[in-house]
Every structure is written in structure tokens, then in C-alpha cells.
GROMACS .gro file of C-alpha atoms in nm:
model
  275
    1MET     CA    1   0.000   0.000   0.000
    2ALA     CA    2   0.102   0.364  -0.023
    3ARG     CA    3   0.380   0.421   0.228
    4ASN     CA    4   0.324   0.795   0.258
    5LEU     CA    5   0.017   0.998   0.335
    6TRP     CA    6  -0.160   1.165   0.042
    7ILE     CA    7  -0.407   1.438   0.128
    8GLY     CA    8  -0.588   1.717  -0.053
    9LYS     CA    9  -0.886   1.793  -0.268
   10PRO     CA   10  -0.944   1.539  -0.547
   11GLY     CA   11  -0.714   1.622  -0.835
   12LEU     CA   12  -0.488   1.823  -0.604
   13LEU     CA   13  -0.339   1.558  -0.377
   14ARG     CA   14  -0.006   1.622  -0.207
   15GLU     CA   15   0.227   1.356  -0.070
   16ILE     CA   16   0.344   1.407   0.290
   17ASP     CA   17   0.661   1.199   0.299
   18GLN     CA   18   0.765   1.285   0.654
   19ALA     CA   19   0.650   1.024   0.905
   20ALA     CA   20   0.403   1.149   1.163
   21LYS     CA   21   0.515   1.163   1.526
   22SER     CA   22   0.177   1.021   1.632
   23TRP     CA   23  -0.097   0.861   1.431
   24ASP     CA   24  -0.439   0.728   1.533
   25ARG     CA   25  -0.671   0.568   1.279
   26SER     CA   26  -0.935   0.418   1.510
   27ALA     CA   27  -1.294   0.400   1.388
   28GLU     CA   28  -1.566   0.562   1.594
   29LEU     CA   29  -1.793   0.282   1.717
   30ASN     CA   30  -2.061   0.499   1.888
   31VAL     CA   31  -2.170   0.216   2.118
   32THR     CA   32  -2.388   0.325   2.410
   33GLU     CA   33  -2.410   0.106   2.721
   34PHE     CA   34  -2.703   0.077   2.962
   35LYS     CA   35  -2.687  -0.106   3.294
   36SER     CA   36  -3.005  -0.237   3.456
   37LEU     CA   37  -3.072  -0.247   3.829
   38GLU     CA   38  -2.988  -0.616   3.819
   39GLY     CA   39  -2.646  -0.532   3.676
   40ARG     CA   40  -2.709  -0.658   3.324
   41VAL     CA   41  -2.560  -0.451   3.042
   42THR     CA   42  -2.730  -0.381   2.712
   43THR     CA   43  -2.584  -0.182   2.424
   44ILE     CA   44  -2.710   0.025   2.133
   45ALA     CA   45  -2.486   0.050   1.829
   46PRO     CA   46  -2.541   0.204   1.483
   47PRO     CA   47  -2.514  -0.030   1.185
   48ARG     CA   48  -2.217   0.160   1.040
   49THR     CA   49  -1.895   0.294   1.191
   50VAL     CA   50  -1.722   0.621   1.103
   51ARG     CA   51  -1.348   0.654   1.043
   52ARG     CA   52  -1.138   0.913   1.223
   53LEU     CA   53  -0.774   1.003   1.159
   54LYS     CA   54  -0.539   1.199   1.383
   55PHE     CA   55  -0.187   1.299   1.276
   56SER     CA   56   0.081   1.512   1.435
   57TRP     CA   57   0.428   1.605   1.309
   58ASP     CA   58   0.733   1.767   1.464
   59TRP     CA   59   0.950   1.990   1.247
   60LEU     CA   60   0.732   1.955   0.938
   61GLU     CA   61   0.868   2.108   0.617
   62PRO     CA   62   0.719   2.455   0.543
   63GLY     CA   63   0.558   2.349   0.215
   64ASP     CA   64   0.379   2.052   0.371
   65ALA     CA   65   0.279   2.260   0.673
   66GLN     CA   66   0.125   2.527   0.452
   67HIS     CA   67  -0.063   2.266   0.251
   68LEU     CA   68  -0.222   2.123   0.569
   69THR     CA   69  -0.295   2.474   0.695
   70ARG     CA   70  -0.477   2.562   0.376
   71LEU     CA   71  -0.684   2.244   0.396
   72ALA     CA   72  -0.777   2.308   0.760
   73ARG     CA   73  -0.863   2.675   0.703
   74ARG     CA   74  -1.032   2.609   0.365
   75VAL     CA   75  -0.810   2.855   0.180
   76ASN     CA   76  -0.719   2.820  -0.187
   77GLY     CA   77  -0.371   2.907  -0.299
   78PRO     CA   78  -0.114   2.862  -0.574
   79GLY     CA   79   0.043   2.534  -0.666
   80LEU     CA   80  -0.105   2.201  -0.559
   81GLN     CA   81  -0.381   2.365  -0.359
   82GLY     CA   82  -0.480   2.618  -0.624
   83SER     CA   83  -0.805   2.547  -0.805
   84PRO     CA   84  -1.110   2.736  -0.929
   85ALA     CA   85  -1.321   2.480  -0.740
   86PRO     CA   86  -1.452   2.576  -0.394
   87SER     CA   87  -1.201   2.511  -0.117
   88TYR     CA   88  -1.453   2.405   0.145
   89GLY     CA   89  -1.543   2.066  -0.002
   90PRO     CA   90  -1.445   1.731   0.151
   91LEU     CA   91  -1.089   1.608   0.134
   92ALA     CA   92  -0.940   1.290  -0.004
   93VAL     CA   93  -0.704   1.108   0.233
   94ILE     CA   94  -0.505   0.803   0.126
   95ASP     CA   95  -0.406   0.642   0.453
   96PRO     CA   96  -0.056   0.486   0.442
   97ALA     CA   97  -0.171   0.183   0.642
   98SER     CA   98  -0.472   0.097   0.425
   99VAL     CA   99  -0.442  -0.239   0.251
  100ASN     CA  100  -0.763  -0.215   0.046
  101LEU     CA  101  -0.912   0.116  -0.070
  102LEU     CA  102  -1.255  -0.033  -0.129
  103GLY     CA  103  -1.509   0.051   0.139
  104PRO     CA  104  -1.540  -0.207   0.420
  105TYR     CA  105  -1.892  -0.318   0.329
  106GLN     CA  106  -1.817  -0.296  -0.042
  107ALA     CA  107  -1.515  -0.526  -0.009
  108ALA     CA  108  -1.725  -0.769   0.194
  109ALA     CA  109  -2.015  -0.750  -0.057
  110GLN     CA  110  -2.260  -0.627   0.205
  111SER     CA  111  -2.505  -0.399   0.030
  112SER     CA  112  -2.785  -0.193   0.184
  113GLU     CA  113  -2.944  -0.102  -0.151
  114PRO     CA  114  -3.163  -0.318  -0.378
  115GLY     CA  115  -2.953  -0.427  -0.672
  116GLY     CA  116  -2.630  -0.325  -0.497
  117THR     CA  117  -2.640   0.023  -0.649
  118ASP     CA  118  -2.446   0.166  -0.354
  119HIS     CA  119  -2.138  -0.036  -0.452
  120TRP     CA  120  -2.159  -0.144  -0.817
  121PHE     CA  121  -2.285  -0.028  -1.155
  122THR     CA  122  -2.319  -0.208  -1.487
  123VAL     CA  123  -2.076  -0.103  -1.759
  124SER     CA  124  -2.206  -0.352  -2.014
  125GLY     CA  125  -2.434  -0.654  -2.022
  126SER     CA  126  -2.670  -0.737  -1.737
  127LEU     CA  127  -2.619  -0.789  -1.364
  128GLY     CA  128  -2.855  -0.912  -1.098
  129VAL     CA  129  -2.745  -0.874  -0.736
  130LEU     CA  130  -2.893  -1.144  -0.514
  131PRO     CA  131  -2.890  -1.205  -0.136
  132TYR     CA  132  -2.663  -1.484  -0.023
  133THR     CA  133  -2.531  -1.636   0.295
  134GLY     CA  134  -2.316  -1.459   0.555
  135ASP     CA  135  -2.485  -1.121   0.500
  136THR     CA  136  -2.324  -1.092   0.155
  137VAL     CA  137  -2.459  -1.073  -0.199
  138ILE     CA  138  -2.366  -1.251  -0.521
  139GLY     CA  139  -2.395  -1.143  -0.882
  140ASP     CA  140  -2.596  -1.305  -1.158
  141PHE     CA  141  -2.371  -1.226  -1.455
  142GLY     CA  142  -2.425  -1.252  -1.826
  143GLU     CA  143  -2.143  -1.358  -2.055
  144THR     CA  144  -2.069  -1.000  -2.161
  145THR     CA  145  -2.130  -0.835  -1.825
  146ARG     CA  146  -1.873  -0.587  -1.703
  147VAL     CA  147  -1.918  -0.422  -1.365
  148GLY     CA  148  -1.768  -0.106  -1.219
  149TRP     CA  149  -1.708  -0.045  -0.850
  150ARG     CA  150  -1.864   0.278  -0.727
  151HIS     CA  151  -1.703   0.525  -0.485
  152GLY     CA  152  -1.954   0.662  -0.238
  153LEU     CA  153  -1.904   1.028  -0.332
  154TRP     CA  154  -1.661   1.096  -0.616
  155ALA     CA  155  -1.626   0.984  -0.980
  156GLY     CA  156  -1.377   0.721  -0.863
  157TRP     CA  157  -1.098   0.669  -0.614
  158PRO     CA  158  -0.865   0.972  -0.587
  159VAL     CA  159  -0.521   0.930  -0.743
  160ALA     CA  160  -0.230   1.147  -0.853
  161PRO     CA  161  -0.034   1.116  -1.181
  162GLY     CA  162   0.245   0.860  -1.145
  163MET     CA  163   0.073   0.650  -0.877
  164ARG     CA  164   0.099   0.276  -0.940
  165VAL     CA  165  -0.245   0.126  -0.883
  166SER     CA  166  -0.329  -0.246  -0.869
  167TRP     CA  167  -0.672  -0.403  -0.890
  168GLN     CA  168  -0.783  -0.761  -0.827
  169VAL     CA  169  -1.136  -0.878  -0.910
  170PRO     CA  170  -1.330  -1.105  -0.670
  171PRO     CA  171  -1.147  -1.437  -0.623
  172ASP     CA  172  -1.471  -1.627  -0.687
  173TRP     CA  173  -1.434  -1.542  -1.058
  174ASN     CA  174  -1.253  -1.783  -1.289
  175PRO     CA  175  -0.913  -1.619  -1.358
  176ALA     CA  176  -0.889  -1.796  -1.694
  177LEU     CA  177  -1.196  -1.611  -1.819
  178ALA     CA  178  -1.209  -1.294  -1.608
  179SER     CA  179  -1.086  -0.951  -1.708
  180ALA     CA  180  -0.979  -0.652  -1.498
  181GLN     CA  181  -0.935  -0.289  -1.592
  182LEU     CA  182  -0.866   0.054  -1.445
  183ASP     CA  183  -1.051   0.351  -1.594
  184TRP     CA  184  -0.864   0.679  -1.541
  185LYS     CA  185  -1.063   1.001  -1.516
  186ARG     CA  186  -0.991   1.373  -1.498
  187ALA     CA  187  -1.083   1.594  -1.203
  188ASP     CA  188  -1.420   1.676  -1.362
  189GLY     CA  189  -1.499   1.303  -1.393
  190THR     CA  190  -1.453   1.278  -1.769
  191TYR     CA  191  -1.294   0.964  -1.909
  192LEU     CA  192  -0.920   0.980  -1.980
  193SER     CA  193  -0.788   0.631  -2.062
  194THR     CA  194  -0.796   0.264  -1.960
  195THR     CA  195  -0.544   0.008  -1.842
  196SER     CA  196  -0.676  -0.346  -1.888
  197ALA     CA  197  -0.565  -0.707  -1.864
  198THR     CA  198  -0.706  -1.054  -1.919
  199GLY     CA  199  -0.709  -1.238  -1.588
  200ALA     CA  200  -0.789  -1.163  -1.226
  201ALA     CA  201  -0.561  -0.861  -1.173
  202VAL     CA  202  -0.423  -0.555  -1.345
  203THR     CA  203  -0.163  -0.290  -1.254
  204GLY     CA  204  -0.132   0.052  -1.412
  205THR     CA  205   0.034   0.388  -1.363
  206ALA     CA  206  -0.193   0.690  -1.336
  207PRO     CA  207  -0.137   0.906  -1.647
  208ALA     CA  208  -0.100   1.283  -1.660
  209GLU     CA  209  -0.424   1.464  -1.569
  210ALA     CA  210  -0.557   1.159  -1.382
  211ALA     CA  211  -0.749   1.252  -1.068
  212PHE     CA  212  -0.968   0.943  -1.022
  213VAL     CA  213  -0.962   0.574  -1.104
  214THR     CA  214  -1.260   0.340  -1.135
  215PRO     CA  215  -1.197  -0.036  -1.107
  216VAL     CA  216  -1.393  -0.250  -1.354
  217GLY     CA  217  -1.413  -0.620  -1.417
  218GLY     CA  218  -1.611  -0.903  -1.569
  219PRO     CA  219  -1.615  -1.280  -1.503
  220GLY     CA  220  -1.627  -1.354  -1.878
  221GLU     CA  221  -1.907  -1.610  -1.852
  222ALA     CA  222  -2.273  -1.640  -1.760
  223VAL     CA  223  -2.248  -1.741  -1.397
  224LEU     CA  224  -2.360  -1.686  -1.040
  225ALA     CA  225  -2.045  -1.556  -0.871
  226GLY     CA  226  -1.949  -1.372  -0.554
  227LEU     CA  227  -1.874  -1.000  -0.537
  228ALA     CA  228  -1.674  -1.018  -0.215
  229GLY     CA  229  -1.296  -1.018  -0.186
  230ALA     CA  230  -1.190  -0.764  -0.450
  231CYS     CA  231  -0.897  -0.538  -0.366
  232LEU     CA  232  -0.776  -0.197  -0.487
  233THR     CA  233  -0.425  -0.098  -0.376
  234ILE     CA  234  -0.149   0.155  -0.440
  235ASP     CA  235   0.217   0.049  -0.459
  236ALA     CA  236   0.144  -0.303  -0.332
  237VAL     CA  237   0.026  -0.645  -0.444
  238PRO     CA  238  -0.352  -0.676  -0.392
  239ALA     CA  239  -0.467  -0.927  -0.133
  240ALA     CA  240  -0.789  -1.122  -0.178
  241TYR     CA  241  -1.048  -1.070   0.096
  242ALA     CA  242  -0.844  -0.790   0.256
  243LEU     CA  243  -1.050  -0.572   0.490
  244GLY     CA  244  -1.171  -0.263   0.309
  245ASP     CA  245  -1.033   0.044   0.479
  246GLY     CA  246  -1.201   0.266   0.226
  247CYS     CA  247  -1.094   0.603   0.094
  248PRO     CA  248  -1.378   0.811   0.236
  249ALA     CA  249  -1.435   1.180   0.197
  250MET     CA  250  -1.312   1.353   0.511
  251THR     CA  251  -1.315   1.694   0.672
  252VAL     CA  252  -1.083   1.859   0.923
  253THR     CA  253  -1.233   1.887   1.273
  254ALA     CA  254  -0.928   2.008   1.468
  255TYR     CA  255  -0.591   2.158   1.382
  256SER     CA  256  -0.292   2.313   1.555
  257ASP     CA  257   0.011   2.497   1.416
  258VAL     CA  258   0.294   2.558   1.662
  259PRO     CA  259   0.617   2.713   1.530
  260ALA     CA  260   0.912   2.484   1.591
  261SER     CA  261   1.214   2.604   1.783
  262ARG     CA  262   1.393   2.633   1.452
  263LEU     CA  263   1.191   2.834   1.201
  264PRO     CA  264   1.047   2.798   0.940
  265TYR     CA  265   0.958   2.441   1.046
  266ARG     CA  266   0.621   2.376   1.212
  267ASN     CA  267   0.478   2.135   1.466
  268ILE     CA  268   0.145   2.043   1.309
  269SER     CA  269  -0.146   1.830   1.424
  270ILE     CA  270  -0.465   1.762   1.230
  271ASP     CA  271  -0.779   1.559   1.306
  272LEU     CA  272  -1.019   1.437   1.037
  273VAL     CA  273  -1.354   1.257   1.032
  274GLU     CA  274  -1.537   1.068   0.759
  275VAL     CA  275  -1.828   1.267   0.616
   0.00000   0.00000   0.00000
């Protein structure tokens, strides 16, 4: 997976190559406990969890510090952060520890929408999404069916030119017949180019102008096959059935900027929450 943090508005990501002094990536469970007079405990928990990220750096380079400051204060500027688009929109954060950039329920093929429209869309052919065992769904594919994986908010998963992206289709598909592809898109969501391969996996380098990538695949036969276990990675070999960490849209909820003892370096901390 990506070994450095990438953060910014889609199409304007910046790599923070300095390791954070502290780093917390715990999900917010929001579990509430109630204790009865008899001492028994019951809990109430929402069906979905929200991701939170907390980073802090000592002696961060001025350019990186200014980038994070602009993101926190929602200020446009020249260079990587300059854009005619509004500066107050959600941020893309590519977590260095993420193994699979698909969403957690998407990777596990757990859909809350009829037809699985929250996670998948049909590129060609026909697809029926059916309930299955273990709280997952399976696909009823035609021979020519090709399916795209849908990001929850953007036109695809945020990338930067030069990133090496790998994609592996669900392991339930026959690798001798399956195909995998990466569709690269510009910041406005328009199609740019495709990297494709015959088989269960494909790797490609994001071209110039690429801001998003959409993973696509097809089993190559008319079959009932699982949708769980696919994996989208950066700078790593994809792992089947890896937990989906997701690449959710996030916003800054807390931020501090303390000048270091040796200027112009900064001691920076930033907290983010999935939105």
C-alpha cells in the first residue's frame, strides 16, 4: 500500500513523505451502554462505523505545513492547492496503512441497496445482485457483463499522476476467463484512458491529468459468482479478501500549528472525520 500519506482535494493531492510523530486511525464505534438495576448490560450501536484520523508532526517542512494549513482553514492558494473549485469541499485522504481502498462493506459484498447500487454499476451486459449467505450478496452475470465499483461520493478513487495502482477482481471469478481494468478520469470526472488485462488482476500507472480511477471487471461467462474479496491498492500487491479500509471523503475537525524552535519548520497536528 502507499507508504506515505496523500491528502488534498481530489485532483490536487499532495504527498506528505515525513513520518508522523503520532498517528491514530481508530474507527468511531458509537456504542452506548445501559446497565439495569440487576447489573445486566445492554448496548445500542449504529449499523455503520465512522473513520477518524489523527496525525501530528514535529519539524514539518514549510511546504507541507502550509498545505495542511490551507486544507484546515479552507483557503485556496497557488500550486497544488490552487483550483477554481470551492475550497470548502471534503478532502481525499489516502491512509498509508490501508491495505484495500474499497469501502469495508463494499469489499465484503454487504449492500444496503436493492440491486447493490451503492457499490456497483453495470458497464455492459446485465447484472442481478442477489442475497446470499453470511450477509453478503452474489452477482448473476451474463457472458458479456462488465461491472464497475462505485465510490460513495466521487467519480472514482482519488489518485495522482504517477501512482501505481493495482486491482484484483473477486477471487470467486474464474481467472482464466475474467478480465480486470482501471478507468482513469480527470478531475471533472470525464474519461481519460484505460489500463486493462485478461485475468484476475491488473496494474497501471496513473497518467497525466488523472485525478480518479474506477476499477472495472467481468467474469467472462454467464455465472452466479461472488462480489466479495476484490482489492484496490497503491504500490502493493492486492490481497484477496483484505479488509476494506475505504478512501472516504473527510473533513478537518481540529488543527494546531505551533512554530518549531527552529523556524520555518512547524509542529502540526490535524484531526479528520469521515463525512
